[in-house]
Coordinates of C-alpha atoms and ligand atoms in Angstrom, one line a residue:
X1015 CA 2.5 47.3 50.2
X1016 CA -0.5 46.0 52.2
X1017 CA 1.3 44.7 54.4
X1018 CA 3.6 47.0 56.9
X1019 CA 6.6 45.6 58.9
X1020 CA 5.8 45.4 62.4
X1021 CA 8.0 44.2 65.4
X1022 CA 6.8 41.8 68.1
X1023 CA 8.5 40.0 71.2
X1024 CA 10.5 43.1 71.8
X1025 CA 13.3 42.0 74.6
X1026 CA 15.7 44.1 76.0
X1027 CA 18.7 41.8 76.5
X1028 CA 21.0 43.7 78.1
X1029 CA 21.8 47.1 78.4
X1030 CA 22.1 47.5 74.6
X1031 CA 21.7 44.4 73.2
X1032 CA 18.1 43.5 72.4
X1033 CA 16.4 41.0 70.5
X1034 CA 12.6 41.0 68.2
X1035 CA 10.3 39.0 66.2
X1036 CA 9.9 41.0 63.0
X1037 CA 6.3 40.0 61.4
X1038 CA 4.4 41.4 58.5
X1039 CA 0.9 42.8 59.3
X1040 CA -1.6 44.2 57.5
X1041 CA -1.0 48.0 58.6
X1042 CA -5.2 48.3 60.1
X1043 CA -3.0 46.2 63.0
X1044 CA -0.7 49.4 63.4
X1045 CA -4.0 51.7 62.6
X1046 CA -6.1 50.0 65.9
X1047 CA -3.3 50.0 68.0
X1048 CA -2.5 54.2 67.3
X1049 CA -5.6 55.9 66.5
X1050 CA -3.7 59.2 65.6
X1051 CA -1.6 56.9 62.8
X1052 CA -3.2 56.8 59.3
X1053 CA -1.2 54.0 56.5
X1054 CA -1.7 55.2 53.1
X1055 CA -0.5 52.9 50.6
X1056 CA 1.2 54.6 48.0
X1057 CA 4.4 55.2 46.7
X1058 CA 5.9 59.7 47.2
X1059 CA 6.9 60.4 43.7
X1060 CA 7.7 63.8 44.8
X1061 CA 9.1 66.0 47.4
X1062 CA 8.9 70.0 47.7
X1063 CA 10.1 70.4 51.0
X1064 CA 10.1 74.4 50.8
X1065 CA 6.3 74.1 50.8
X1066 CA 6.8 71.3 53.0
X1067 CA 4.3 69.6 50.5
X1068 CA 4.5 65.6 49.3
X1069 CA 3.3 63.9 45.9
X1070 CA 2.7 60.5 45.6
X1071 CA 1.7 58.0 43.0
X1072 CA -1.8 58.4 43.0
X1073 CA -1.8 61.7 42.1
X1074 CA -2.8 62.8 46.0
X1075 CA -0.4 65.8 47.3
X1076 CA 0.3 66.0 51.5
X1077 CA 1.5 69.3 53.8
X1078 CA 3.1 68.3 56.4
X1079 CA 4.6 69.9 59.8
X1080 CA 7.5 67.6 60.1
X1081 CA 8.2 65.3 57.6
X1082 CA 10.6 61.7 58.4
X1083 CA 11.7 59.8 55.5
X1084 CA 12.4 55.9 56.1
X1085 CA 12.7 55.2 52.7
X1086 CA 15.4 52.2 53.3
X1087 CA 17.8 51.1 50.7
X1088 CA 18.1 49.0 47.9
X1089 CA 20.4 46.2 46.3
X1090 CA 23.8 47.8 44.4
X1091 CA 24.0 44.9 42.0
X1092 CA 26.8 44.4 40.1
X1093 CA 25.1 45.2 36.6
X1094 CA 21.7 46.4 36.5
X1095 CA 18.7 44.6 34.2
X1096 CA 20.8 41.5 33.5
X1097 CA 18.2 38.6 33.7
X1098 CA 21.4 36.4 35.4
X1099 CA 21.9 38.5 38.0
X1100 CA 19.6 38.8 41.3
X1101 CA 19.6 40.8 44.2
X1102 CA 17.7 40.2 47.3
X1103 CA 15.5 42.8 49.3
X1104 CA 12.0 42.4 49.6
X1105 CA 9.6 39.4 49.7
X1106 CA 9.2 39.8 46.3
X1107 CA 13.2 39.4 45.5
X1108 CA 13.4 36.8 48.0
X1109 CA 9.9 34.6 46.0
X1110 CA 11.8 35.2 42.8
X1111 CA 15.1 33.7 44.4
X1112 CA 13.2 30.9 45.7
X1113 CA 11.5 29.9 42.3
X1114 CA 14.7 30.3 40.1
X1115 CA 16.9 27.8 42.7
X1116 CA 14.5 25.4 42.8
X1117 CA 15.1 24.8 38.6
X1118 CA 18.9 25.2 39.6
X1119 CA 21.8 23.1 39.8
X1120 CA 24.3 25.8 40.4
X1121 CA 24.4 29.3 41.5
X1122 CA 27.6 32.2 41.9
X1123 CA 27.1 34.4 44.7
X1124 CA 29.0 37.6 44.8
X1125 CA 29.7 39.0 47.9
X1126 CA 31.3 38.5 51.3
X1127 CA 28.7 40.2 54.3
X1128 CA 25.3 39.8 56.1
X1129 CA 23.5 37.8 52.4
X1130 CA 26.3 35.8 51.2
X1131 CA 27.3 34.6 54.3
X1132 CA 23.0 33.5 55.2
X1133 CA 22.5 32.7 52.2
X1134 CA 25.7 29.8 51.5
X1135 CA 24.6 28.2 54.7
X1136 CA 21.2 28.2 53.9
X1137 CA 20.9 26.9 50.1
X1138 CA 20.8 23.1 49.6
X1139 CA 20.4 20.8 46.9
X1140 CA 22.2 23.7 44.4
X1141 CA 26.5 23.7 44.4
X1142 CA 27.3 27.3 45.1
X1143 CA 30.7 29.2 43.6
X1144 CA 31.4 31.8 46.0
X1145 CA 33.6 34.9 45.2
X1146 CA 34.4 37.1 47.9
X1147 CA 37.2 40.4 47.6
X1148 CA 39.0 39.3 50.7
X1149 CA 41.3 36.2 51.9
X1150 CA 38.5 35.1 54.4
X1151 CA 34.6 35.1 54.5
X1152 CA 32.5 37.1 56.4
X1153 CA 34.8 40.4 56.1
X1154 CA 31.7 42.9 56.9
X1155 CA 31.1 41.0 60.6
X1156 CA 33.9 39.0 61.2
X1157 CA 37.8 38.6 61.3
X1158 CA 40.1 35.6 59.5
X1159 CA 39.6 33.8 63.0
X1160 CA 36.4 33.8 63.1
X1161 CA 35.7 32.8 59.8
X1162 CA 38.4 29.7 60.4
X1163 CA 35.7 29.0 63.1
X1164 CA 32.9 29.5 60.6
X1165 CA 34.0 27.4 57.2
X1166 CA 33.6 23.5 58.4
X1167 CA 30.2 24.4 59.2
X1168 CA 29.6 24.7 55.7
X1169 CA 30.7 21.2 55.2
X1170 CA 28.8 19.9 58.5
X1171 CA 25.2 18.5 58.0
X1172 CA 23.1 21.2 59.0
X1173 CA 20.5 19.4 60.9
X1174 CA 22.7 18.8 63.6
X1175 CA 23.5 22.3 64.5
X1176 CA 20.0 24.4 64.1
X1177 CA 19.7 26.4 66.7
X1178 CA 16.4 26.3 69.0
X1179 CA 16.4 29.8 69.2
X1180 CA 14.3 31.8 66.5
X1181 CA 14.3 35.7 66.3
X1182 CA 12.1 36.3 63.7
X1183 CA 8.9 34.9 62.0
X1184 CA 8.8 35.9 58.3
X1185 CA 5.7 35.5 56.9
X1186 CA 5.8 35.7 52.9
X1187 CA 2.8 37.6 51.9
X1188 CA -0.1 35.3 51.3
X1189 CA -2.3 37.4 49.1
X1190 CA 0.6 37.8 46.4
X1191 CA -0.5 41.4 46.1
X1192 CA 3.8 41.4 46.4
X1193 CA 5.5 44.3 47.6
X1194 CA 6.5 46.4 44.4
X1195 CA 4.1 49.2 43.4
X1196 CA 3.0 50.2 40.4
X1197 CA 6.7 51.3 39.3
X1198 CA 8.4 48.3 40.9
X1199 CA 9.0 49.9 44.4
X1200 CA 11.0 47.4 46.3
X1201 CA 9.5 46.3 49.6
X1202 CA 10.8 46.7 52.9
X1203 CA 13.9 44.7 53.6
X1204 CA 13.5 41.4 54.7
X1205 CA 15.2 41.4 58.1
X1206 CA 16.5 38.7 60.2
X1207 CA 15.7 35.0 59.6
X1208 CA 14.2 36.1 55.9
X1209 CA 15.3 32.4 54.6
X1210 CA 13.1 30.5 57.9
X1211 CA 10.0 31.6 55.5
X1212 CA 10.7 30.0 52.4
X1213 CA 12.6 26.7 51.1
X1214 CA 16.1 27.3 49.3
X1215 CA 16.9 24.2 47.1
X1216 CA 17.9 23.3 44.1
X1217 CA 17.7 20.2 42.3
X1218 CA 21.0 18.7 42.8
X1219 CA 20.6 15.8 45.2
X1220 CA 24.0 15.3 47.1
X1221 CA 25.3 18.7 45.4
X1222 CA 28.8 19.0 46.5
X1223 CA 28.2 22.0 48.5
X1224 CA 29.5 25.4 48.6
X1225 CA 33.0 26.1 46.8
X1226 CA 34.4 29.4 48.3
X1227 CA 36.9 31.5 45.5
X1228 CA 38.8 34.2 47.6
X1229 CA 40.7 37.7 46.4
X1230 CA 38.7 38.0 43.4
X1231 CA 35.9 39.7 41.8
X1232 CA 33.5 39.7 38.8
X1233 CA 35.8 40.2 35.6
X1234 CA 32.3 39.6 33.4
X1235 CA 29.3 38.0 33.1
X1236 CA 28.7 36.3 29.8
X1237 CA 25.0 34.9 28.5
X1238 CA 24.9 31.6 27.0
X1239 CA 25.0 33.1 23.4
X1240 CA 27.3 35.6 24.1
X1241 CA 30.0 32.9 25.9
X1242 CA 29.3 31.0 22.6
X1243 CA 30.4 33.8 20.6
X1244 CA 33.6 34.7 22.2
X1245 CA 37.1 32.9 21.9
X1246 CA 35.6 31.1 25.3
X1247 CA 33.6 28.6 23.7
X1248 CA 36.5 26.5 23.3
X1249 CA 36.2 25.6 26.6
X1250 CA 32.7 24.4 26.0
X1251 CA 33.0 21.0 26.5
X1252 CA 35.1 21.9 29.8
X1253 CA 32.3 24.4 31.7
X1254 CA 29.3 22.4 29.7
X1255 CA 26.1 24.4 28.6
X1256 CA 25.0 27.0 31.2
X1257 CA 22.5 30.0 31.1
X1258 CA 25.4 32.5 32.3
X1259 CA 29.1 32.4 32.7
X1260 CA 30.9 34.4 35.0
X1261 CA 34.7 35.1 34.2
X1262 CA 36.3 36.3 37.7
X1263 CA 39.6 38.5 38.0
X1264 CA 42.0 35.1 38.9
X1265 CA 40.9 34.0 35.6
X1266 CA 38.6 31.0 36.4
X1267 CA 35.1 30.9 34.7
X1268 CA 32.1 29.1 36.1
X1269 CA 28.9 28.4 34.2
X1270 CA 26.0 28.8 36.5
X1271 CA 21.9 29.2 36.1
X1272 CA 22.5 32.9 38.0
X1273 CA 24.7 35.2 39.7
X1274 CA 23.4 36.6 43.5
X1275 CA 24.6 39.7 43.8
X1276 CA 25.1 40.4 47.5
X1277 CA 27.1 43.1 47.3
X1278 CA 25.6 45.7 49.7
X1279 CA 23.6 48.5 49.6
X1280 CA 22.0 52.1 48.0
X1281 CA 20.3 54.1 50.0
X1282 CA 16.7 54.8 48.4
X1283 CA 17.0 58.9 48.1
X1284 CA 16.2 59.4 44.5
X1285 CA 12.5 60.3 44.6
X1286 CA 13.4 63.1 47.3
X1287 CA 16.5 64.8 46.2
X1288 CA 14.9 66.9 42.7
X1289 CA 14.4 70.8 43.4
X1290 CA 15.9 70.2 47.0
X1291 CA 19.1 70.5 48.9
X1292 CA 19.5 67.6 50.6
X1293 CA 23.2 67.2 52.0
X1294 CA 24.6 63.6 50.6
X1295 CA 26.8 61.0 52.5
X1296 CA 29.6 60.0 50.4
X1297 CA 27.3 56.5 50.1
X1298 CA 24.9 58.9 49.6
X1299 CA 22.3 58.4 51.9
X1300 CA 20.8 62.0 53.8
X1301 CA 23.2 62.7 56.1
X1302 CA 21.2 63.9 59.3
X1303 CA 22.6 65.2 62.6
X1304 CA 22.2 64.0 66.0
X1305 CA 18.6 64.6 66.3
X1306 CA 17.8 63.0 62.6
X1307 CA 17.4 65.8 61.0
X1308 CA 18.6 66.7 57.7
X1309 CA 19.2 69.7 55.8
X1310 CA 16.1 70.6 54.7
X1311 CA 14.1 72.3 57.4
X1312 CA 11.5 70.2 59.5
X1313 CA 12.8 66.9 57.3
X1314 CA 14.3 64.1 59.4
X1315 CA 15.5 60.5 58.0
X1316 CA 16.2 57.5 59.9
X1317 CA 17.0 53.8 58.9
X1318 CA 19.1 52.9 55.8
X1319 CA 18.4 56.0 53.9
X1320 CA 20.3 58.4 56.1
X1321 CA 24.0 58.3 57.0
X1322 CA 24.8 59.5 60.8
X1323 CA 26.4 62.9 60.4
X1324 CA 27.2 63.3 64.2
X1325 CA 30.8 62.9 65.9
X1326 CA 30.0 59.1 67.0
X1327 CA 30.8 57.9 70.5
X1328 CA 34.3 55.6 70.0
X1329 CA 32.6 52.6 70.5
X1330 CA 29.6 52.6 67.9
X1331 CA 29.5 52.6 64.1
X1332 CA 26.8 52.7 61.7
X1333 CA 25.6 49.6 60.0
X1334 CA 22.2 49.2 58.0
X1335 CA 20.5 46.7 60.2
X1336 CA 17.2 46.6 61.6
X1337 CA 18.5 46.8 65.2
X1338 CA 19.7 50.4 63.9
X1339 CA 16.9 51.2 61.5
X1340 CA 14.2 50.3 65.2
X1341 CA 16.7 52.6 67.4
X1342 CA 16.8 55.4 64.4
X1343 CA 13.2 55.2 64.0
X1344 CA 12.4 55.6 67.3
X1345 CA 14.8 58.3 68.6
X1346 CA 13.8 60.3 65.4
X1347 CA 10.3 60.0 66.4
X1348 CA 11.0 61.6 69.6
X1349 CA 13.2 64.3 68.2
X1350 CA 10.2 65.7 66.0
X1351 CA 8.1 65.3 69.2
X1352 CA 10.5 67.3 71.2
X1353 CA 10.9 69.9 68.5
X1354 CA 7.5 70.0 67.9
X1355 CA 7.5 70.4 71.9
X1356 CA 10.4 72.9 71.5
X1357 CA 12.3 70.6 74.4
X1358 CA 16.0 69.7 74.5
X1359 CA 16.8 66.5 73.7
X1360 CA 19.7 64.3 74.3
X1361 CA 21.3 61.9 71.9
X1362 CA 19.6 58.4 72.5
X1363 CA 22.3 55.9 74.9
X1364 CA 21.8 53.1 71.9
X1365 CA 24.0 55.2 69.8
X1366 CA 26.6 54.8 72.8
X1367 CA 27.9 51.2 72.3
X1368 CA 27.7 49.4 68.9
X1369 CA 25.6 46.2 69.5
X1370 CA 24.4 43.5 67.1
X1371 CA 22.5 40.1 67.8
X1372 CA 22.4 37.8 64.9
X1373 CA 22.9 34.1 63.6
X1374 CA 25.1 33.1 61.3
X1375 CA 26.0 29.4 60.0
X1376 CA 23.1 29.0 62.6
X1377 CA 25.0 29.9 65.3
X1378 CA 24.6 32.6 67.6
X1379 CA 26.4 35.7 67.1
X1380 CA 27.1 38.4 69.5
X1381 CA 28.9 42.1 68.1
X1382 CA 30.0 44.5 70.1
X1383 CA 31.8 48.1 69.9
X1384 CA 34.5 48.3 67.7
X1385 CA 34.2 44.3 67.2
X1386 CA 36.2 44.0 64.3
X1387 CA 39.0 47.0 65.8
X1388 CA 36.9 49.8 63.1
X1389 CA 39.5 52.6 62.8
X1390 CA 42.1 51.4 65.9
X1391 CA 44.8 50.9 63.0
X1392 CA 47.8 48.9 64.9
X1393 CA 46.7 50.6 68.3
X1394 CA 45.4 47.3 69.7
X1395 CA 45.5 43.8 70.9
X1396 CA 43.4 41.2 70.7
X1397 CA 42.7 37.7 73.2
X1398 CA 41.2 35.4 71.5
X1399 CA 39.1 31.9 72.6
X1400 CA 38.2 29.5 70.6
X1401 CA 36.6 25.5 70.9
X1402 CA 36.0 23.8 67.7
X1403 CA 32.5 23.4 67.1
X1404 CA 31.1 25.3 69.9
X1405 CA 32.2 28.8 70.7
X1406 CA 34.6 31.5 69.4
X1407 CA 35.3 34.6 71.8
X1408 CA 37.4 37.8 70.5
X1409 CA 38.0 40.6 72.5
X1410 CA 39.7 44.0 71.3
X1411 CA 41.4 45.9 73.4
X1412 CA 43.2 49.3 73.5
X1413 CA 45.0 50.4 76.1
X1414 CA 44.4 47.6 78.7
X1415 CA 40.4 48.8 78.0
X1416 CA 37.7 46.0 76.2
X1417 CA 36.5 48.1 73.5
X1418 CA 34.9 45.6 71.4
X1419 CA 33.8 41.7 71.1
X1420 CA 32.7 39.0 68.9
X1421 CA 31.0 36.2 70.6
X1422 CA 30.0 33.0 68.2
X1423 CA 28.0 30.3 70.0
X1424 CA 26.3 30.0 73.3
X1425 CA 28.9 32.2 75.4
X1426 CA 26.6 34.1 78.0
X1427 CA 29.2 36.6 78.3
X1428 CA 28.1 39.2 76.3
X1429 CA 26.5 41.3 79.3
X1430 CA 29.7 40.9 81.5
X1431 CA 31.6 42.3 77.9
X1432 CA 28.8 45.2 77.6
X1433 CA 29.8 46.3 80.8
X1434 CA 33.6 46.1 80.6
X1435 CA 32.7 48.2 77.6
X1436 CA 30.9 50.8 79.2
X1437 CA 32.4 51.0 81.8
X1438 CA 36.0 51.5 80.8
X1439 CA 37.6 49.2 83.0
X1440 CA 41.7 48.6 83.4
X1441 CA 41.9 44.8 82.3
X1442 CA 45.8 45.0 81.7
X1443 CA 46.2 43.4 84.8
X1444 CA 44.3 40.0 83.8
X1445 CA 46.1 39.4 80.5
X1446 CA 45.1 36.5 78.6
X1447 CA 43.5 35.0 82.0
X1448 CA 40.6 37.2 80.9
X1449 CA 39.1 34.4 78.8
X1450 CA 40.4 31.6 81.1
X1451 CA 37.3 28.9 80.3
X1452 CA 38.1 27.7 84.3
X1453 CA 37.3 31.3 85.6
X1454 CA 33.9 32.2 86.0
X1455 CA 34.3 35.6 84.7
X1456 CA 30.6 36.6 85.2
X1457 CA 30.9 35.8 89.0
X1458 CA 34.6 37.9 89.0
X1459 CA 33.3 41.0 87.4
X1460 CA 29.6 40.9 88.8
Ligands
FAD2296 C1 18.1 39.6 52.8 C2 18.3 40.6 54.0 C3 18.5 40.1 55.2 C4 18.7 40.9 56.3 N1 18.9 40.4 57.6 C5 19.1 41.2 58.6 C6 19.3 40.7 59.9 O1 19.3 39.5 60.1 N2 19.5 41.6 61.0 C7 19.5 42.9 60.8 O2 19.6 43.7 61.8 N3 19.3 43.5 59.5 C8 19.1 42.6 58.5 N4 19.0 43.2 57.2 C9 19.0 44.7 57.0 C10 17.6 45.2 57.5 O3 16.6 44.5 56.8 C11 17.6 46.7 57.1 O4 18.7 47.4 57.7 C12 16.3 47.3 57.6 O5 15.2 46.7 57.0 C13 16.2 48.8 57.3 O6 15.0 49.3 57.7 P1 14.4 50.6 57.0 O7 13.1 50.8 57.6 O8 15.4 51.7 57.0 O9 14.2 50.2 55.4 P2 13.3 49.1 54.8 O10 13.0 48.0 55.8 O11 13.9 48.7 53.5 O12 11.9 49.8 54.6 C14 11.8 50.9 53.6 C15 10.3 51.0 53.2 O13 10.2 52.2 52.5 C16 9.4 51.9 51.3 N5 9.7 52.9 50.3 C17 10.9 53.1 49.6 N6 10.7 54.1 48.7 C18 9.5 54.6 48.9 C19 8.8 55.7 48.3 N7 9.3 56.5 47.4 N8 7.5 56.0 48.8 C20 6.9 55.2 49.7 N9 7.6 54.2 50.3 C21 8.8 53.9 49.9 C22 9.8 50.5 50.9 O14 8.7 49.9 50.2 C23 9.9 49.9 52.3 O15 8.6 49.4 52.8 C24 18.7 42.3 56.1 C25 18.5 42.9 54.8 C26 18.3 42.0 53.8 C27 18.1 42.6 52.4
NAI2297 N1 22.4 38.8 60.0 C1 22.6 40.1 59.7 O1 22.9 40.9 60.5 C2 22.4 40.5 58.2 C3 22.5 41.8 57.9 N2 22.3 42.2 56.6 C4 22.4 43.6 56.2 O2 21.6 43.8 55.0 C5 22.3 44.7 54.2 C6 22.5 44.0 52.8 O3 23.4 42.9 53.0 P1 24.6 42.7 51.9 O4 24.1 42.9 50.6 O5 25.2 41.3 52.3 O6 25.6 43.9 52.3 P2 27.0 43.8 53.2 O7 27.3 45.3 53.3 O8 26.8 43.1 54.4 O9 28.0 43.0 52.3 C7 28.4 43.5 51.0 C8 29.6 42.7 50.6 O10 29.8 42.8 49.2 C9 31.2 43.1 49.0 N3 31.2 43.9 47.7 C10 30.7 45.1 47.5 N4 30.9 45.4 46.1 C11 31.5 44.3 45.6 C12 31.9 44.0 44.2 N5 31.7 44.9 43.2 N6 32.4 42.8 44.0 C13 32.5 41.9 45.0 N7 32.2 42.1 46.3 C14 31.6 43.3 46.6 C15 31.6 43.9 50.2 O11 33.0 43.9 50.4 C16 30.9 43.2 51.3 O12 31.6 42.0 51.6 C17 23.6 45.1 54.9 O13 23.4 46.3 55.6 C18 23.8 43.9 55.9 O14 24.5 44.4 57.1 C19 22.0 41.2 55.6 C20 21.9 39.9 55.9 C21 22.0 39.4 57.2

């Protein structure tokens, strides 16, 4: 692409929480502002990593001393080439969403995480079916609690609750020279606040909103002429004329103008992995060890083509965000420095304490550590606060210890819980006074 991903209004938050604008640039920005950085713009068809030599598109072949790969991931749609089914990535995917919704009058979005839950809140004029696997929404960030908290917002009129705070501009990329390379490379991922950059609606006016279906997945997708063919188009007259039908495992069948597929992630290895031994995740991104490398010699990988391969700290998980690609990127960066250097290096404190600053149902949302008790089985309890409307606290806590948090709406706590974190404290004594609203807990613990 001409244009590279750049981020700008870095803040450091807290300790490990940090917040960034993420805006498109043409890369001669990156180019003026690192004279030793060259951007070539071209897509590596090819890796021999023995000779330590790259191919790309346009025929041109690289040696290289060290070698990172930040190749990112890419949509795991449901079904692949069906014309009813979308998956969103890239400015272009995100262009081609916008264009089809605004012809549509309703949509079936598949999936329960980070895109289904942005994208329900954000789509208006268009009803929306929404299947998700699990008994609440929101399963990859949030607990049944939480998404209690979460669902009337989807009935509330929006305007009232936009947030003034805005993390990221996305600028669409003006000169349409798009984002997929000759093959149809996908673009980089589109980050936080991807939907602030372009107008999701359909062209219901009052459409009655977003209809959630839960424990239940795609059985089939039908085309018109194919629904019309089976023993189904008796209920014609029932589900009127649609473009696609989706049949779902609890039987019911919608008729929609597409199916989103938000269901997660690939990472993007292919082009890399013929006539080299690259050791695989089991969700098959390069697994690298804790100073990003991988198994080839001199090859690192950071961002959501690797998978972490080191022992993690108790309190932090991989999850293929940006926050994670920056910190991956960076740390790898000085690893290949420091080997280059032949200094030690230690792993990078960001990989100590899981943290995650987001907005969802434009509120505020805070993750912390184990947030959602990752792998603490039964050994755990949890406080919980919540006021309608404004803020939902969770704490998890194992053995009298905070080990992780979700904090939806304006809270301020999330330093004060960041420390507790880190530092390990005995809370058993507090109990459920912990989230008394009356005690100032910032002031306590300060
Ligand atoms: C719709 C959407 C919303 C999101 N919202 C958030 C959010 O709010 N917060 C958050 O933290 N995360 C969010 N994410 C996740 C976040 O965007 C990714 O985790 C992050 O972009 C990963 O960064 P990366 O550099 O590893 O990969 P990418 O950003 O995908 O970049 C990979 C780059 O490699 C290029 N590439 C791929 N193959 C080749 C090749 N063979 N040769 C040359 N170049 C190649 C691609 O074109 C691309 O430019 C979102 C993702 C999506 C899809
Ligand atoms: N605000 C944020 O932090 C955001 C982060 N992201 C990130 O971008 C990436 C892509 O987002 P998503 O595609 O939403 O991935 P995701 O991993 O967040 O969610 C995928 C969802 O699809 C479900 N799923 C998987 N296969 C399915 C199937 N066959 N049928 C039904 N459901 C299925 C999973 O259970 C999960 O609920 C993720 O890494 C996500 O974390 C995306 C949007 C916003």
């Amino acid at each position: 692409s001409p244009l590279v991903k750049t981020v700008t209004n870095f803040k450091q938050v807290s300790k490990t929480l940090e917040e960034f604008d993420i805006e498109e640039q043409p890369s001669s920005v990156l180019e003026e502002k690192y004279p030793n950085l060259k951007v070539l713009q071209s897509a590596v068809k090819l890796l021999r990593a023995k000779e330590h030599l790259l191919q790309a598109e346009n025929g041109q072949t690289f040696h290289y001393k060290k070698l990172c790969i930040c190749s990112g991931a890419r949509p795991k749609l449901l079904t692949q080439d069906n014309p009813h089914v979308l998956g969103i990535r890239d400015t272009d995917s995100a262009q081609e969403f916008q264009k089809r919704l605004s012809k549509a009058k309703r949509i079936v979005v598949i999936g329960n995480g980070g895109i289904a839950l942005e994208l329900v809140y954000e789509v208006e004029g268009c009803e929306v079916i929404w299947a998700v696997k699990d008994k609440a929404i929101g399963n990859t960030f949030f607990d049944a609690g939480a998404a209690q908290f979460l669902i009337p917002s989807l009935e509330a009129d929006k305007k009232e609750r936009s947030l003034p705070c805005k993390r990221a501009r996305y600028t669409t990329d003006k000169t349409g020279a798009g984002h997929s390379g000759a093959s149809g490379e996908l673009g980089s991922a589109l980050g936080p606040d991807w939907h602030e950059g372009i107008e999701l609606r359909g062209t219901v006016q009052n459409s009655s909103g977003v209809h959630v279906e839960y424990e239940c997945e795609v059985d089939t997708i039908y085309t018109q002429q194919e629904f019309l063919q089976s023993q189904l188009n008796t209920k014609k007259s029932e589900l009127g004329l649609w473009p696609a039908y989706v049949q779902l495992t609890n039987g019911k069948i919608y008729g929609c103008d597409f199916v989103v597929s938000a269901t997660g992630v690939v990472p993007n290895t292919d082009p890399f992995l013929t006539g080299n031994n690259f050791e695989l995740a089991g969700d098959h991104g390069l697994r690298v060890g804790d100073h990003m490398r991988t198994s080839e010699q001199d090859v690192y990988a950071a961002g959501d083509v690797c998978t972490t391969g080191w022992e993690p700290s108790a309190l932090w998980q991989q999850m293929r965000l940006w926050t994670q690609a920056r910190q991956m990127g960076w740390y790898a960066a000085r690893c290949m420095a420091a080997d280059v250097l032949e200094e030690p290096i230690e792993l990078d404190f960001c990989f100590e304490l899981f943290s995650h600053i987001t907005k969802f149902f434009s509120y505020k949302v805070v993750l912390l550590g184990k947030f959602n008790a990752q792998g603490l089985g039964q050994d755990h309890e949890l406080l919980v606060r919540c006021t309608k409307g404004q803020e939902y606290v969770k704490v998890v806590l194992t053995g009298g210890r905070m080990v992780g948090a979700v904090l939806i709406g304006e809270t301020d706590l999330e330093e004060t819980f960041e420390n507790l974190i880190l530092n390990q404290m005995d809370l058993s004594r507090y109990g459920e006074e912990l989230l008394n609203p009356n005690i100032d807990i910032e002031d306590y613990f300060d």
